[in-house]
Tab-separated table of C-alpha atoms in Angstrom:
chain	number	residue	atom	x	y	z
A	1	MET	CA	16.668	90.775	161.350
A	2	ALA	CA	17.296	88.646	164.447
A	3	ASN	CA	19.833	86.256	165.900
A	4	SER	CA	19.303	82.637	164.948
A	5	ILE	CA	17.807	80.601	167.780
A	6	ASP	CA	18.522	77.029	168.858
A	7	ASN	CA	15.964	74.224	169.013
A	8	ALA	CA	14.809	75.241	172.454
A	9	GLY	CA	13.936	78.661	171.058
A	10	CYS	CA	15.525	80.536	173.942
A	11	ARG	CA	19.285	80.692	173.235
A	12	PRO	CA	21.160	82.167	170.252
A	13	ILE	CA	23.154	79.694	168.168
A	14	GLU	CA	26.893	80.322	168.558
A	15	ARG	CA	29.323	79.695	165.717
A	16	LEU	CA	33.028	79.050	166.177
A	17	PRO	CA	35.125	81.598	164.237
A	18	ILE	CA	37.382	78.824	162.959
A	19	THR	CA	38.699	80.876	160.015
A	20	THR	CA	40.016	83.708	162.201
A	21	ILE	CA	41.558	81.905	165.173
A	22	ILE	CA	45.005	81.404	163.579
A	23	PRO	CA	45.673	85.083	162.724
A	24	ARG	CA	44.239	86.138	166.092
A	25	ALA	CA	46.480	83.659	167.904
A	26	TRP	CA	49.554	84.942	166.067
A	27	ILE	CA	48.706	88.573	166.870
A	28	GLY	CA	48.179	87.672	170.528
A	29	PHE	CA	51.449	85.731	170.750
A	30	SER	CA	53.422	88.574	169.148
A	31	ARG	CA	52.220	90.954	171.889
A	32	ALA	CA	53.877	89.078	174.783
A	33	PRO	CA	55.853	86.049	173.533
A	34	TRP	CA	58.208	85.794	176.508
A	35	ARG	CA	55.405	85.890	179.075
A	36	CYS	CA	53.641	83.056	177.237
A	37	VAL	CA	56.831	81.015	176.989
A	38	GLY	CA	57.661	81.689	180.657
A	39	LEU	CA	54.295	80.422	181.927
A	40	THR	CA	54.581	77.376	179.660
A	41	ALA	CA	58.085	76.641	180.953
A	42	LEU	CA	56.877	76.940	184.540
A	43	MET	CA	54.032	74.500	183.867
A	44	LEU	CA	56.354	71.986	182.185
A	45	ILE	CA	58.958	72.293	184.960
A	46	ILE	CA	56.308	71.586	187.601
A	47	LEU	CA	54.911	68.591	185.720
A	48	THR	CA	58.230	67.021	184.798
A	49	GLY	CA	60.003	67.884	188.045
A	50	LEU	CA	57.333	66.562	190.367
A	51	GLY	CA	56.596	63.652	188.043
A	52	VAL	CA	60.200	62.452	187.839
A	53	THR	CA	60.701	62.922	191.595
A	54	ALA	CA	57.478	61.039	192.334
A	55	GLY	CA	58.517	58.188	190.026
A	56	ASP	CA	61.887	57.806	191.745
A	57	LEU	CA	60.318	57.841	195.216
A	58	GLN	CA	57.690	55.274	194.245
A	59	GLN	CA	60.443	52.793	193.373
A	60	SER	CA	61.940	53.052	196.849
A	61	SER	CA	61.777	50.028	199.150
A	62	HIS	CA	60.798	52.245	202.083
A	63	TRP	CA	57.038	52.537	202.392
A	64	TRP	CA	57.136	56.148	203.563
A	65	LEU	CA	59.181	57.198	200.529
A	66	ALA	CA	56.769	55.359	198.242
A	67	THR	CA	53.862	57.076	199.968
A	68	LEU	CA	55.581	60.439	199.542
A	69	GLY	CA	55.996	59.662	195.853
A	70	ASP	CA	52.278	58.958	195.522
A	71	ALA	CA	51.516	62.235	197.297
A	72	LEU	CA	53.838	64.193	194.995
A	73	LEU	CA	52.204	62.618	191.954
A	74	VAL	CA	48.791	63.725	193.177
A	75	ILE	CA	50.078	67.208	194.047
A	76	SER	CA	51.621	67.684	190.592
A	77	ILE	CA	48.178	67.958	188.959
A	78	PRO	CA	46.791	70.919	190.959
A	79	ALA	CA	50.270	72.487	191.061
A	80	ALA	CA	50.331	72.612	187.257
A	81	LEU	CA	46.802	74.032	187.107
A	82	MET	CA	47.857	77.466	188.355
A	83	PRO	CA	50.306	78.235	185.485
A	84	LEU	CA	47.839	76.643	183.046
A	85	VAL	CA	45.020	78.923	184.190
A	86	ALA	CA	47.410	81.881	184.173
A	87	LEU	CA	48.451	81.025	180.600
A	88	LEU	CA	44.831	80.800	179.402
A	89	HIS	CA	43.975	84.021	181.229
A	90	LEU	CA	46.937	85.793	179.643
A	91	ALA	CA	46.018	84.418	176.210
A	92	ASP	CA	42.470	85.700	176.614
A	93	ARG	CA	43.779	89.199	177.422
A	94	LEU	CA	46.297	89.241	174.559
A	95	LEU	CA	43.848	88.322	171.810
A	96	PRO	CA	42.486	91.198	169.721
A	97	GLN	CA	38.834	92.042	170.137
A	98	GLY	CA	36.506	91.033	167.336
A	99	SER	CA	33.286	92.367	165.941
A	100	SER	CA	30.220	93.399	167.905
A	101	SER	CA	28.511	90.112	167.025
A	102	GLU	CA	30.854	88.209	169.347
A	103	VAL	CA	29.044	87.143	172.484
A	104	GLY	CA	29.653	86.596	176.131
A	105	ALA	CA	33.067	88.058	176.896
A	106	VAL	CA	33.516	89.194	180.496
A	107	PRO	CA	35.968	92.088	181.086
A	108	SER	CA	39.271	90.736	182.362
A	109	SER	CA	39.243	93.136	185.319
A	110	THR	CA	36.324	91.249	186.869
A	111	ARG	CA	38.143	87.916	187.009
A	112	GLN	CA	40.785	87.050	189.520
A	113	LEU	CA	43.298	84.265	188.978
A	114	LEU	CA	42.616	82.729	192.363
A	115	TRP	CA	38.891	82.502	191.663
A	116	LEU	CA	39.605	81.030	188.222
A	117	PHE	CA	41.969	78.500	189.773
A	118	LYS	CA	39.312	77.391	192.267
A	119	GLN	CA	36.702	77.018	189.542
A	120	THR	CA	39.168	75.166	187.299
A	121	ALA	CA	40.050	72.769	190.123
A	122	ALA	CA	36.353	72.146	190.761
A	123	LEU	CA	35.794	71.534	187.048
A	124	ALA	CA	38.702	69.070	186.901
A	125	VAL	CA	37.423	67.175	189.950
A	126	LEU	CA	33.859	67.074	188.629
A	127	GLU	CA	34.824	65.860	185.168
A	128	GLY	CA	37.322	63.384	186.648
A	129	VAL	CA	34.673	61.873	188.939
A	130	ILE	CA	32.222	61.564	186.043
A	131	LEU	CA	34.845	60.003	183.765
A	132	ILE	CA	36.124	57.499	186.333
A	133	GLY	CA	32.593	56.643	187.454
A	134	ALA	CA	31.437	56.065	183.879
A	135	LEU	CA	34.449	53.852	183.112
A	136	ASN	CA	33.829	51.743	186.202
A	137	LEU	CA	30.117	51.458	185.408
A	138	ILE	CA	30.876	50.300	181.866
A	139	ARG	CA	33.420	47.774	183.143
A	140	VAL	CA	31.063	46.363	185.783
A	141	ALA	CA	28.110	46.159	183.382
A	142	SER	CA	30.221	44.423	180.744
A	143	ALA	CA	31.619	41.937	183.299
A	144	VAL	CA	28.147	41.082	184.646
A	145	VAL	CA	26.712	40.461	181.179
A	146	ALA	CA	29.810	38.519	180.057
A	147	ASP	CA	28.706	35.502	182.120
A	148	HIS	CA	25.582	35.214	179.961
A	149	SER	CA	26.588	36.542	176.548
A	150	GLY	CA	29.999	37.519	175.301
A	151	VAL	CA	28.564	39.303	172.258
A	152	LEU	CA	26.206	41.413	174.369
A	153	SER	CA	29.051	42.221	176.749
A	154	ASN	CA	31.184	43.500	173.873
A	155	LEU	CA	28.251	45.554	172.570
A	156	ILE	CA	27.761	47.162	175.976
A	157	LEU	CA	31.470	47.888	176.171
A	158	ALA	CA	31.566	49.423	172.683
A	159	ALA	CA	28.405	51.483	173.239
A	160	GLY	CA	29.626	52.715	176.611
A	161	VAL	CA	33.025	53.732	175.274
A	162	ALA	CA	31.406	55.497	172.300
A	163	ALA	CA	28.997	57.393	174.565
A	164	LEU	CA	31.845	58.372	176.873
A	165	ALA	CA	33.933	59.562	173.918
A	166	ILE	CA	31.038	61.727	172.702
A	167	TRP	CA	30.622	63.193	176.193
A	168	THR	CA	34.357	63.884	176.432
A	169	LEU	CA	34.289	65.644	173.059
A	170	GLY	CA	31.381	67.741	174.273
A	171	GLN	CA	33.445	68.916	177.245
A	172	SER	CA	36.563	69.789	175.236
A	173	LEU	CA	35.868	73.548	175.406
A	174	ALA	CA	34.692	73.698	179.028
A	175	LEU	CA	37.946	75.060	180.487
A	176	PRO	CA	38.553	77.882	177.957
A	177	LEU	CA	34.865	78.857	178.196
A	178	LEU	CA	35.173	78.970	181.984
A	179	VAL	CA	38.155	81.320	181.736
A	180	HIS	CA	36.702	83.524	178.992
A	181	HIS	CA	33.148	83.900	180.299
A	182	GLY	CA	33.807	83.571	184.016
A	183	HIS	CA	31.527	80.521	184.202
A	184	ARG	CA	31.152	78.188	187.123
A	185	PRO	CA	31.944	74.500	186.402
A	186	LEU	CA	28.411	73.276	185.619
A	187	ALA	CA	27.683	76.319	183.461
A	188	ALA	CA	30.970	75.816	181.582
A	189	MET	CA	30.163	72.151	180.963
A	190	GLU	CA	26.686	72.963	179.654
A	191	HIS	CA	27.985	75.808	177.469
A	192	SER	CA	30.672	73.534	176.022
A	193	ARG	CA	28.106	70.824	175.272
A	194	ARG	CA	25.853	73.261	173.412
A	195	LEU	CA	28.724	74.810	171.504
A	196	VAL	CA	30.162	71.474	170.395
A	197	GLN	CA	26.695	70.199	169.456
A	198	THR	CA	26.183	73.037	166.972
A	199	ASN	CA	29.795	73.100	165.680
A	200	ARG	CA	30.800	69.435	165.516
A	201	LEU	CA	32.957	69.618	162.381
A	202	LYS	CA	34.600	72.885	163.454
A	203	VAL	CA	35.447	71.458	166.877
A	204	LEU	CA	36.961	68.355	165.264
A	205	ALA	CA	38.989	70.617	162.970
A	206	LEU	CA	40.133	72.661	165.987
A	207	LEU	CA	41.184	69.552	167.916
A	208	GLY	CA	43.019	68.223	164.859
A	209	LEU	CA	44.834	71.545	164.518
A	210	LEU	CA	45.859	71.489	168.185
A	211	LEU	CA	47.040	67.885	167.913
A	212	GLY	CA	49.117	68.641	164.834
A	213	ILE	CA	50.733	71.735	166.366
A	214	ASN	CA	51.735	69.900	169.533
A	215	LEU	CA	53.032	66.870	167.627
A	216	VAL	CA	55.339	69.255	165.807
A	217	GLY	CA	56.203	70.790	169.186
A	218	LEU	CA	57.341	67.405	170.495
A	219	MET	CA	60.191	67.454	167.984
A	220	GLY	CA	63.578	68.778	169.026
A	221	ALA	CA	63.748	67.178	172.469
A	222	CYS	CA	60.278	68.555	173.273
A	223	LEU	CA	61.611	72.156	173.309
A	224	GLY	CA	59.053	72.995	170.649
A	225	LEU	CA	56.348	72.649	173.312
A	226	LEU	CA	57.493	76.027	174.665
A	227	LEU	CA	56.014	77.498	171.486
A	228	SER	CA	53.271	75.033	170.577
A	229	LEU	CA	51.542	75.098	173.973
A	230	PRO	CA	51.162	78.917	174.105
A	231	ILE	CA	49.884	78.900	170.514
A	232	SER	CA	47.434	76.142	171.483
A	233	ALA	CA	46.216	78.219	174.442
A	234	LEU	CA	45.705	81.226	172.171
A	235	LEU	CA	43.821	79.112	169.633
A	236	LEU	CA	41.544	77.729	172.348
A	237	MET	CA	40.786	81.163	173.750
A	238	ALA	CA	40.212	82.558	170.252
A	239	SER	CA	37.659	79.819	169.644
A	240	CYS	CA	35.679	81.119	172.641
A	241	ARG	CA	34.989	84.384	170.806
A	242	THR	CA	31.890	82.900	169.264
A	243	GLN	CA	29.522	84.762	166.972
A	244	THR	CA	25.755	84.724	166.553
A	245	PRO	CA	24.958	84.745	162.820
A	246	TRP	CA	22.165	86.868	161.400
A	247	VAL	CA	19.286	85.214	159.547
A	248	ARG	CA	16.443	86.638	157.489
A	249	GLU	CA	13.086	86.483	159.250
A	250	SER	CA	10.003	85.420	157.327
A	251	ARG	CA	7.876	88.394	156.446
A	252	ARG	CA	4.713	88.795	158.459
A	253	ASN	CA	1.395	89.535	156.825
A	254	MET	CA	0.733	93.173	157.704
A	255	LEU	CA	-2.663	93.376	155.947
A	256	PRO	CA	-5.708	93.711	158.224
A	257	THR	CA	-7.835	90.594	158.632
């Protein structure tokens, strides 16, 4: 018996444990509900507080106040990353351990929040640069071709947006994989791409589940987000506890030749 191998023949195929992430997430949340809610509240306070303040300052007629508003808006993103990383790190520690076939988990004692924050910031910058660069490239290419053929310009635009959407889907698990495995940004991006490639339907089901939970959380003056966001973090971290399935090897001919 051996682990199933991917097309390259050098890496085991990882399967998302989609059927077990909900009970695992509930068990993890029940272990420290107030810590999860507290980190979520801190993240929301930072985002809304800095965002509202930045919006008010940007409407000022004084240029220095408007500039300060722009600076606060930019600062709000990295400021919210710290509680987000802390929430994912806590969720990873709260989840129950699975079977011995789960791969890649790094002991939590070897990861420091500051190091994770730095790697998360680098991942966000790298993916942001790629996303903005790709959007600008698609826009420029479509505008250049539009002078010669409107149909071809629309085709380039549609193909570019589709390719970018596929790439974005492939990077949807990069952050939780970075936190769980202690990856660096490029390694997390590559791991996420491989994992999504072999679990397309499961990843779509996971994203649909997260979307549904947070849409419910938006009800009740958005107070439900204090529960839906921690549950979402636990579901994401539970999905990182991938498994390598066992397959039957073909029998070798043991007779002498």
